[in-house]
Tab-separated table of N, CA and C in Angstrom:
chain	number	residue	atom	x	y	z
W	1	MET	N	4.864	46.779	25.550
W	1	MET	CA	5.193	46.652	23.991
W	1	MET	C	6.299	45.708	23.617
W	2	MET	N	7.599	45.559	24.351
W	2	MET	CA	8.509	44.913	23.765
W	2	MET	C	8.318	43.338	24.110
W	3	LYS	N	7.375	42.927	25.332
W	3	LYS	CA	7.002	41.477	25.583
W	3	LYS	C	6.423	41.393	24.457
W	4	ILE	N	5.103	41.838	23.743
W	4	ILE	CA	4.399	41.373	22.874
W	4	ILE	C	5.224	41.185	21.826
W	5	LEU	N	6.052	41.992	21.423
W	5	LEU	CA	7.175	41.640	20.091
W	5	LEU	C	8.139	40.589	20.225
W	6	GLY	N	8.636	40.531	21.631
W	6	GLY	CA	9.221	39.331	21.998
W	6	GLY	C	8.457	38.042	21.907
W	7	LEU	N	7.018	38.031	22.120
W	7	LEU	CA	6.444	36.901	21.825
W	7	LEU	C	6.213	36.689	20.742
W	8	ILE	N	5.855	37.595	19.953
W	8	ILE	CA	5.597	37.598	18.355
W	8	ILE	C	6.933	36.922	17.823
W	9	PHE	N	7.820	37.537	18.222
W	9	PHE	CA	9.286	36.986	17.644
W	9	PHE	C	9.697	35.419	17.845
W	10	VAL	N	9.721	34.987	18.910
W	10	VAL	CA	9.591	33.376	19.447
W	10	VAL	C	8.383	32.921	18.898
W	11	ALA	N	7.376	33.171	18.390
W	11	ALA	CA	6.490	32.356	17.981
W	11	ALA	C	6.744	31.998	16.249
W	12	ALA	N	7.365	33.165	15.696
W	12	ALA	CA	7.686	33.190	14.388
W	12	ALA	C	8.927	32.453	14.118
W	13	VAL	N	9.867	32.335	15.277
W	13	VAL	CA	11.020	31.518	15.333
W	13	VAL	C	10.639	30.183	15.333
W	14	ALA	N	9.640	29.756	16.218
W	14	ALA	CA	9.250	28.278	16.613
W	14	ALA	C	8.398	27.702	15.291
W	15	GLY	N	7.436	28.801	14.596
W	15	GLY	CA	6.741	28.490	13.584
W	15	GLY	C	7.882	27.858	12.529
W	16	VAL	N	8.837	28.531	12.428
W	16	VAL	CA	9.941	28.387	11.117
W	16	VAL	C	10.318	26.841	11.456
W	17	VAL	N	11.087	26.585	12.708
W	17	VAL	CA	11.546	25.666	13.083
W	17	VAL	C	10.613	24.501	13.023
W	18	GLY	N	9.405	24.450	13.274
W	18	GLY	CA	8.690	23.473	13.405
W	18	GLY	C	8.278	22.983	11.869
W	19	TRP	N	8.148	24.246	11.061
W	19	TRP	CA	7.904	23.668	9.633
W	19	TRP	C	9.224	23.062	9.065
W	20	LEU	N	10.365	23.408	9.482
W	20	LEU	CA	11.480	22.827	8.823
W	20	LEU	C	11.847	21.590	9.608
W	21	LEU	N	11.449	21.215	10.836
W	21	LEU	CA	11.377	19.922	11.454
W	21	LEU	C	10.283	18.789	10.354
W	22	LEU	N	9.344	19.474	10.329
W	22	LEU	CA	8.062	18.938	9.625
W	22	LEU	C	8.551	18.422	8.339
W	23	ARG	N	9.237	19.376	7.326
W	23	ARG	CA	9.680	19.398	6.063
W	23	ARG	C	10.754	17.935	6.200
W	24	GLY	N	11.969	17.890	7.191
W	24	GLY	CA	12.816	16.881	7.261
W	24	GLY	C	12.162	15.821	7.573
W	25	LEU	N	10.997	15.604	8.716
W	25	LEU	CA	10.424	14.178	8.942
W	25	LEU	C	9.565	13.532	7.669
W	26	LEU	N	9.061	14.382	6.898
W	26	LEU	CA	8.263	14.061	5.567
W	26	LEU	C	9.447	13.456	4.730
W	27	ALA	N	10.367	14.301	4.600
W	27	ALA	CA	11.441	14.133	3.545
W	27	ALA	C	12.099	12.438	4.032
W	28	ALA	N	12.199	12.432	5.304
W	28	ALA	CA	12.922	11.168	5.676
W	28	ALA	C	11.761	10.184	5.529
W	29	ALA	N	10.779	10.300	5.764
W	29	ALA	CA	9.508	9.057	5.647
W	29	ALA	C	9.433	8.957	4.081
W	30	GLY	N	9.633	9.933	2.986
W	30	GLY	CA	9.536	9.414	1.645
W	30	GLY	C	10.851	8.706	1.517
W	31	CYS	N	11.792	8.954	2.033
W	31	CYS	CA	13.092	7.953	1.575
W	31	CYS	C	12.581	6.593	2.153
W	32	VAL	N	11.842	6.361	3.285
W	32	VAL	CA	11.875	5.225	4.027
W	32	VAL	C	11.006	4.643	2.930
W	33	LEU	N	9.973	5.220	2.888
W	33	LEU	CA	8.741	4.683	1.873
W	33	LEU	C	9.430	4.095	0.507
W	34	ARG	N	10.189	5.009	-0.173
W	34	ARG	CA	10.727	4.774	-1.468
W	34	ARG	C	11.401	3.182	-1.321
W	35	LEU	N	12.359	3.244	-0.336
W	35	LEU	CA	13.123	1.975	-0.040
W	35	LEU	C	12.423	0.785	0.269
W	36	PHE	N	11.099	0.865	1.124
W	36	PHE	CA	10.131	-0.092	1.080
W	36	PHE	C	9.700	-0.410	-0.322
W	37	LEU	N	9.175	0.442	-0.835
W	37	LEU	CA	8.612	0.162	-2.223
W	37	LEU	C	9.306	-0.558	-3.209
W	38	GLY	N	10.841	-0.030	-3.127
W	38	GLY	CA	11.894	-0.857	-3.962
W	38	GLY	C	12.033	-2.307	-3.443
W	39	LEU	N	12.115	-2.494	-2.082
W	39	LEU	CA	12.233	-4.044	-1.896
W	39	LEU	C	11.442	-4.899	-1.933
W	40	LEU	N	10.034	-4.042	-2.079
W	40	LEU	CA	8.750	-4.708	-2.483
W	40	LEU	C	8.678	-5.420	-3.772
W	41	LEU	N	9.215	-4.240	-4.698
W	41	LEU	CA	9.201	-4.361	-6.349
W	41	LEU	C	10.381	-5.814	-6.489
W	42	LEU	N	11.328	-5.816	-5.320
W	42	LEU	CA	12.400	-6.667	-5.761
W	42	LEU	C	12.071	-8.062	-5.288
W	43	ALA	N	11.336	-7.821	-4.644
W	43	ALA	CA	10.554	-9.415	-3.894
W	43	ALA	C	9.519	-9.964	-4.769
W	44	LEU	N	9.028	-8.596	-5.523
W	44	LEU	CA	7.861	-9.448	-6.365
W	44	LEU	C	8.488	-9.758	-7.532
W	45	LEU	N	9.720	-9.291	-7.986
W	45	LEU	CA	10.225	-9.561	-9.474
W	45	LEU	C	10.921	-11.194	-9.056
W	46	GLY	N	11.384	-11.167	-7.586
W	46	GLY	CA	11.819	-12.527	-7.324
W	46	GLY	C	10.808	-13.823	-7.461
W	47	ALA	N	9.703	-13.159	-6.677
W	47	ALA	CA	8.474	-14.354	-6.966
W	47	ALA	C	8.065	-14.725	-8.309
W	48	THR	N	7.951	-13.602	-9.097
W	48	THR	CA	7.521	-13.940	-10.406
W	48	THR	C	8.707	-14.682	-11.364
W	49	TRP	N	9.962	-14.486	-10.818
W	49	TRP	CA	11.035	-15.391	-11.961
W	49	TRP	C	10.927	-16.926	-11.078
W	50	THR	N	10.854	-16.824	-9.958
W	50	THR	CA	10.873	-18.243	-9.606
W	50	THR	C	9.578	-19.167	-9.833
W	51	MET	N	8.238	-18.405	-10.059
W	51	MET	CA	7.161	-18.739	-10.526
W	51	MET	C	7.223	-19.298	-11.978
W	52	LEU	N	8.066	-18.609	-12.850
W	52	LEU	CA	8.365	-18.633	-14.024
W	52	LEU	C	9.041	-19.940	-14.546
W	53	SER	N	10.111	-20.023	-13.637
W	53	SER	CA	11.162	-21.164	-13.754
W	53	SER	C	10.402	-22.388	-13.221
W	54	PHE	N	9.573	-22.191	-12.269
W	54	PHE	CA	8.758	-23.362	-11.748
W	54	PHE	C	7.994	-23.968	-12.699
W	55	LEU	N	7.324	-22.958	-13.620
W	55	LEU	CA	6.473	-23.267	-14.629
W	55	LEU	C	7.345	-23.635	-16.085
W	56	VAL	N	8.435	-23.300	-16.442
W	56	VAL	CA	9.075	-23.746	-17.745
W	56	VAL	C	9.846	-24.980	-17.543
W	57	THR	N	10.682	-25.399	-16.089
W	57	THR	CA	11.148	-26.475	-16.017
W	57	THR	C	10.030	-27.738	-15.737
W	58	GLY	N	8.739	-27.576	-15.678
W	58	GLY	CA	7.811	-28.518	-15.409
W	58	GLY	C	7.647	-29.037	-14.037
W	59	GLY	N	7.933	-27.900	-13.075
W	59	GLY	CA	7.709	-28.042	-11.364
W	59	GLY	C	9.218	-28.756	-10.815
W	60	ALA	N	10.516	-28.494	-11.553
W	60	ALA	CA	11.547	-28.915	-10.951
W	60	ALA	C	12.025	-27.826	-10.272
W	61	GLY	N	11.538	-26.445	-10.215
W	61	GLY	CA	11.938	-25.335	-9.466
W	61	GLY	C	13.579	-24.855	-10.147
W	62	TRP	N	14.469	-24.344	-9.211
W	62	TRP	CA	15.486	-24.159	-9.672
W	62	TRP	C	16.419	-25.170	-10.329
């Protein structure tokens, strides 16, 4: 009986630890994804600014 209770306890602890690790990994992945999207947005803004300045100055660029 004690062996069964020990197995249930170990399984419960392993489940909780696994769930916390999974949540931590998902949160870290969310941070990386937000950082990547932010850099992508900055790159798009930079490309748009370059294109607009190219058009406004008649092809002279910066």
